[in-house]
Amino acid sequence: MIEIKEYFRPKSVEEAYDKLISTEGAEIIGSGAFIRLSSRKINLAIDLQDAGINYVKKEGNEIKIGGATPLGDVERNEIIKKAFDGKLLEVFQLIWSVQLRNTATIGGTIFPKLGFSDLITVLLALNTDVVLYENGRMPLEVFLEEKIRKDVLTEIIIKDEDRKLSFQNMRNSFYDFSMLNAAVSYDKKDDFRIAIGARPGVAKLAKKAMNYLKENKNIEEASKIAAEEFEYGSNIKCSKEYREAIAPILVKRGLEEVLK
Ligand SMILES: Cc1cc2nc3c(=O)[nH]c(=O)nc-3n(C[C@H](O)[C@H](O)[C@H](O)COP(=O)(O)OP(=O)(O)OC[C@H]3O[C@@H](n4cnc5c(N)ncnc54)[C@H](O)[C@@H]3O)c2cc1C
């Protein structure tokens, strides 16, 4: 069971970050929904609820979502409802339950790079940047490769481009994690983005397939290339072989949907 010694609610991100780096055993908590499943011993839990990073807004062609924003607030926001023909909203609605989404936060979803995450996969297939208090702004794919242990995720920024979006996943039941997921987006100028996640590792972009699609439109072949770019593994959800078998199918369904 998780153990928390002290609890702190900073009034700004600066205050949160200062406490995080100056206190041994300090941890940021989003809603605590995932962290509480661990047996971590936390000396100081830093709760970002009052730090001013709970919002969804649009500036120019960028959708900005604060790091402490609950997924439920994002889902109910009019900007998100309209974005990408409502396809982004559908992914939020897939995440477990209304109760979980009303608490689980954007920061708690992206920062720990959860392998099974549906949201990371779909955000990767869009042009998304992550903003960290100390390490600054960077593309999500760069953040996922970095080894940043202590920082505060203040915001994500999604480019609100004219992209068709498709999210595909396979799970044993609605209330379960994805055994594998894939997201595809297409901007009608031959720029495809394809991400595969829950392999069970965190989502990655299928760059070879994305390049292939710049010159070729053979969907069957592109799906095969995308699926073969990655190593898959077995876990409690399903086997490596099953993931290998369904990966090209999910990508193909995604490509077919965006090209419809
Ligand atoms: C039962 C259950 C079912 C789920 N089902 C799904 C699903 O179907 N699909 C899916 O995609 N996801 C699913 N999730 C994941 C969920 O959407 C959240 O990603 C998860 O709960 C973490 O969010 P949180 O706010 O509770 O983070 P917490 O548990 O509070 O924190 C998680 C980690 O993130 C760090 N952290 C939190 N906020 C920040 C920040 N702003 N900056 C830096 N670090 C931060 C914490 O230090 C901690 O290490 C599920 C989670 C649970 C518990």
XYZ file of N, CA, C and O in Angstrom, residues 167-246:
320
model
N -8.558 5.906 -34.127
C -7.948 5.180 -33.008
C -8.515 3.769 -32.997
O -9.728 3.581 -33.088
N -7.636 2.791 -32.915
C -8.047 1.386 -32.921
C -7.439 0.700 -31.710
O -6.295 0.984 -31.355
N -8.194 -0.183 -31.098
C -7.601 -0.935 -29.986
C -8.288 -2.270 -29.814
O -9.403 -2.486 -30.288
N -7.591 -3.157 -29.138
C -8.142 -4.476 -28.843
C -8.027 -4.666 -27.341
O -6.949 -4.500 -26.771
N -9.161 -4.935 -26.685
C -9.123 -5.216 -25.251
C -10.092 -6.348 -24.941
O -11.026 -6.588 -25.712
N -9.858 -7.036 -23.842
C -10.689 -8.196 -23.505
C -12.106 -7.799 -23.144
O -13.050 -8.535 -23.395
N -12.248 -6.623 -22.509
C -13.582 -6.122 -22.196
C -13.454 -4.608 -22.091
O -12.336 -4.082 -22.023
N -14.577 -3.916 -22.060
C -14.502 -2.451 -22.008
C -13.675 -2.004 -20.804
O -12.824 -1.126 -20.906
N -13.949 -2.618 -19.636
C -13.218 -2.225 -18.428
C -11.923 -3.015 -18.314
O -11.754 -3.851 -17.437
N -11.059 -2.806 -19.246
C -9.742 -3.437 -19.208
C -8.787 -2.532 -19.980
O -9.214 -1.625 -20.687
N -7.489 -2.800 -19.835
C -6.517 -2.012 -20.587
C -6.399 -2.582 -22.000
O -6.653 -3.769 -22.223
N -5.946 -1.749 -22.932
C -5.713 -2.226 -24.300
C -4.637 -3.305 -24.302
O -3.601 -3.151 -23.653
N -4.880 -4.366 -25.068
C -3.815 -5.358 -25.288
C -2.843 -4.788 -26.313
O -1.657 -5.063 -26.300
N -3.402 -4.007 -27.226
C -2.603 -3.290 -28.220
C -3.469 -2.132 -28.706
O -4.694 -2.265 -28.769
N -2.847 -1.015 -29.013
C -3.623 0.071 -29.608
C -2.820 0.720 -30.730
O -1.591 0.572 -30.791
N -3.528 1.383 -31.617
C -2.866 2.063 -32.737
C -3.670 3.310 -33.084
O -4.899 3.311 -32.968
N -2.968 4.355 -33.460
C -3.661 5.571 -33.902
C -3.018 6.039 -35.196
O -1.800 5.918 -35.383
N -3.865 6.531 -36.086
C -3.396 7.002 -37.390
C -3.991 8.380 -37.634
O -5.171 8.602 -37.342
N -3.189 9.305 -38.136
C -3.772 10.575 -38.573
C -3.204 10.927 -39.942
O -2.105 10.497 -40.312
N -3.985 11.726 -40.675
C -3.649 12.012 -42.075
C -4.111 13.427 -42.385
O -5.261 13.782 -42.106
N -3.197 14.239 -42.951
C -3.564 15.647 -43.170
C -3.950 15.960 -44.612
O -3.979 17.118 -45.006
N -4.208 14.932 -45.392
C -4.634 15.057 -46.792
C -3.533 15.603 -47.689
O -3.744 15.869 -48.850
N -2.328 15.859 -47.120
C -1.195 16.274 -47.967
C -0.131 15.179 -47.889
O 1.066 15.445 -47.841
N -0.603 13.955 -47.785
C 0.274 12.782 -47.716
C 1.146 12.737 -46.476
O 2.185 12.085 -46.460
N 0.766 13.478 -45.434
C 1.506 13.366 -44.180
C 0.715 12.468 -43.230
O -0.294 12.876 -42.664
N 1.180 11.238 -43.116
C 0.547 10.278 -42.212
C 1.351 10.215 -40.924
O 2.580 10.307 -40.948
N 0.654 10.045 -39.811
C 1.331 9.735 -38.545
C 0.696 8.462 -38.004
O -0.534 8.359 -37.927
N 1.543 7.501 -37.668
C 1.046 6.205 -37.183
C 1.752 5.891 -35.865
O 2.983 5.929 -35.799
N 0.976 5.603 -34.826
C 1.576 5.233 -33.538
C 1.000 3.896 -33.086
O -0.187 3.629 -33.282
N 1.866 3.077 -32.512
C 1.400 1.797 -31.955
C 1.826 1.749 -30.489
O 2.990 1.994 -30.164
N 0.860 1.437 -29.611
C 1.157 1.416 -28.177
C 0.670 0.143 -27.508
O 0.070 -0.721 -28.156
N 0.950 0.048 -26.214
C 0.585 -1.128 -25.407
C 1.213 -2.391 -25.993
O 0.590 -3.448 -26.011
N 2.458 -2.286 -26.453
C 3.124 -3.429 -27.143
C 3.772 -4.437 -26.206
O 4.316 -5.414 -26.745
N 3.909 -4.466 -24.944
C 3.198 -3.593 -24.024
C 3.948 -2.301 -23.679
O 3.502 -1.559 -22.810
N 5.058 -2.015 -24.348
C 5.782 -0.772 -24.074
C 4.998 0.443 -24.553
O 4.026 0.314 -25.304
N 5.464 1.603 -24.120
C 4.766 2.848 -24.457
C 4.788 3.086 -25.976
O 5.680 2.611 -26.682
N 3.800 3.820 -26.455
C 3.613 4.040 -27.895
C 4.845 4.660 -28.565
O 5.561 5.455 -27.964
N 5.030 4.254 -29.820
C 6.097 4.836 -30.645
C 5.539 5.125 -32.021
O 4.582 4.473 -32.462
N 6.191 6.053 -32.719
C 5.785 6.350 -34.095
C 6.386 5.323 -35.041
O 7.577 4.985 -34.925
N 5.583 4.869 -35.995
C 6.054 3.912 -37.000
C 6.622 4.715 -38.172
O 5.954 4.944 -39.186
N 7.871 5.154 -38.017
C 8.438 6.122 -38.969
C 8.676 5.548 -40.364
O 8.523 6.246 -41.356
N 9.049 4.261 -40.441
C 9.293 3.669 -41.772
C 7.993 3.659 -42.574
O 7.968 4.003 -43.754
N 6.919 3.260 -41.921
C 5.622 3.208 -42.611
C 5.164 4.624 -42.979
O 4.597 4.849 -44.055
N 5.428 5.590 -42.097
C 5.035 6.982 -42.380
C 5.769 7.485 -43.626
O 5.193 8.154 -44.481
N 7.056 7.135 -43.744
C 7.835 7.532 -44.929
C 7.344 6.810 -46.176
O 7.217 7.408 -47.240
N 7.075 5.521 -46.029
C 6.593 4.710 -47.156
C 5.332 5.341 -47.760
O 5.185 5.434 -48.975
N 4.444 5.823 -46.873
C 3.164 6.364 -47.344
C 3.290 7.714 -48.057
O 2.354 8.169 -48.705
N 4.456 8.342 -47.948
C 4.656 9.607 -48.681
C 4.669 9.350 -50.190
O 4.278 10.182 -50.985
N 5.171 8.158 -50.590
C 5.324 7.840 -52.013
C 4.360 6.764 -52.490
O 4.143 6.612 -53.679
N 3.857 5.955 -51.563
C 3.040 4.790 -51.942
C 1.712 4.810 -51.207
O 1.629 5.310 -50.095
N 0.713 4.174 -51.825
C -0.592 4.136 -51.146
C -1.071 2.702 -50.924
O -2.263 2.449 -50.807
N -0.134 1.760 -50.880
C -0.522 0.376 -50.625
C -0.718 0.189 -49.111
O 0.243 0.047 -48.350
N -1.964 0.219 -48.700
C -2.295 0.196 -47.269
C -1.872 -1.107 -46.603
O -1.368 -1.118 -45.477
N -2.078 -2.198 -47.328
C -1.718 -3.525 -46.802
C -0.215 -3.549 -46.462
O 0.191 -3.964 -45.378
N 0.582 -3.076 -47.407
C 2.032 -3.088 -47.240
C 2.453 -2.112 -46.123
O 3.298 -2.439 -45.283
N 1.835 -0.935 -46.106
C 2.175 0.066 -45.074
C 1.871 -0.485 -43.677
O 2.644 -0.278 -42.733
N 0.766 -1.193 -43.544
C 0.379 -1.749 -42.237
C 1.399 -2.787 -41.789
O 1.767 -2.857 -40.615
N 1.855 -3.583 -42.761
C 2.855 -4.620 -42.462
C 4.175 -3.955 -42.025
O 4.783 -4.343 -41.027
N 4.574 -2.926 -42.764
C 5.829 -2.228 -42.426
C 5.723 -1.639 -41.018
O 6.630 -1.786 -40.194
N 4.585 -1.000 -40.730
C 4.397 -0.375 -39.407
C 4.502 -1.427 -38.306
O 5.225 -1.251 -37.320
N 3.798 -2.523 -38.489
C 3.765 -3.565 -37.445
C 5.145 -4.164 -37.225
O 5.526 -4.476 -36.092
N 5.915 -4.293 -38.315
C 7.230 -4.953 -38.208
C 8.334 -4.034 -37.684
O 9.455 -4.466 -37.456
N 8.007 -2.763 -37.486
C 9.030 -1.843 -36.971
C 9.348 -2.082 -35.500
O 10.340 -1.592 -34.989
N 8.452 -2.791 -34.800
C 8.593 -2.881 -33.341
C 8.741 -4.302 -32.836
O 8.315 -5.254 -33.474
N 9.319 -4.378 -31.631
C 9.359 -5.633 -30.883
C 8.100 -5.662 -30.017
O 7.693 -4.630 -29.479
N 7.507 -6.819 -29.855
C 6.340 -6.956 -28.984
C 6.708 -7.874 -27.827
O 7.681 -8.621 -27.907
N 5.924 -7.810 -26.762
C 6.208 -8.659 -25.607
C 4.935 -9.298 -25.089
O 3.826 -8.937 -25.501
N 5.108 -10.256 -24.173
C 3.954 -10.908 -23.538
C 3.769 -10.324 -22.148
O 4.736 -9.956 -21.490
N 2.543 -10.239 -21.695
C 2.262 -9.907 -20.298
C 0.930 -10.541 -19.923
O 0.381 -11.341 -20.690
N 0.417 -10.164 -18.759
C -0.805 -10.792 -18.248
C -1.993 -10.631 -19.213
O -2.908 -11.438 -19.238
N -1.942 -9.610 -20.053
C -3.074 -9.336 -20.959
C -3.112 -10.274 -22.158
O -4.174 -10.725 -22.567
N -1.940 -10.516 -22.760
C -1.890 -11.399 -23.934
C -0.437 -11.685 -24.316
O 0.488 -11.110 -23.743
N -0.288 -12.559 -25.310
C 1.068 -12.978 -25.694
C 1.658 -12.048 -26.760
O 0.939 -11.323 -27.460
N 2.968 -12.150 -26.872
C 3.736 -11.448 -27.902
C 3.194 -11.817 -29.292
O 2.988 -10.954 -30.144
N 2.925 -13.114 -29.482
C 2.464 -13.599 -30.796
C 1.112 -12.975 -31.155
O 0.860 -12.619 -32.304
N 0.250 -12.849 -30.149
C -1.066 -12.253 -30.417
C -0.896 -10.789 -30.833
O -1.507 -10.320 -31.793
N -0.019 -10.093 -30.109
C 0.217 -8.675 -30.454
C 0.781 -8.560 -31.874
O 0.367 -7.692 -32.644
N 1.722 -9.454 -32.209
C 2.308 -9.413 -33.562
C 1.229 -9.638 -34.620
O 1.245 -9.028 -35.682
N 0.296 -10.531 -34.293
C -0.745 -10.873 -35.274
C -1.744 -9.735 -35.477
O -2.204 -9.501 -36.600
N -2.084 -9.026 -34.398
C -3.131 -7.996 -34.564
C -2.583 -6.616 -34.942
O -3.340 -5.768 -35.411
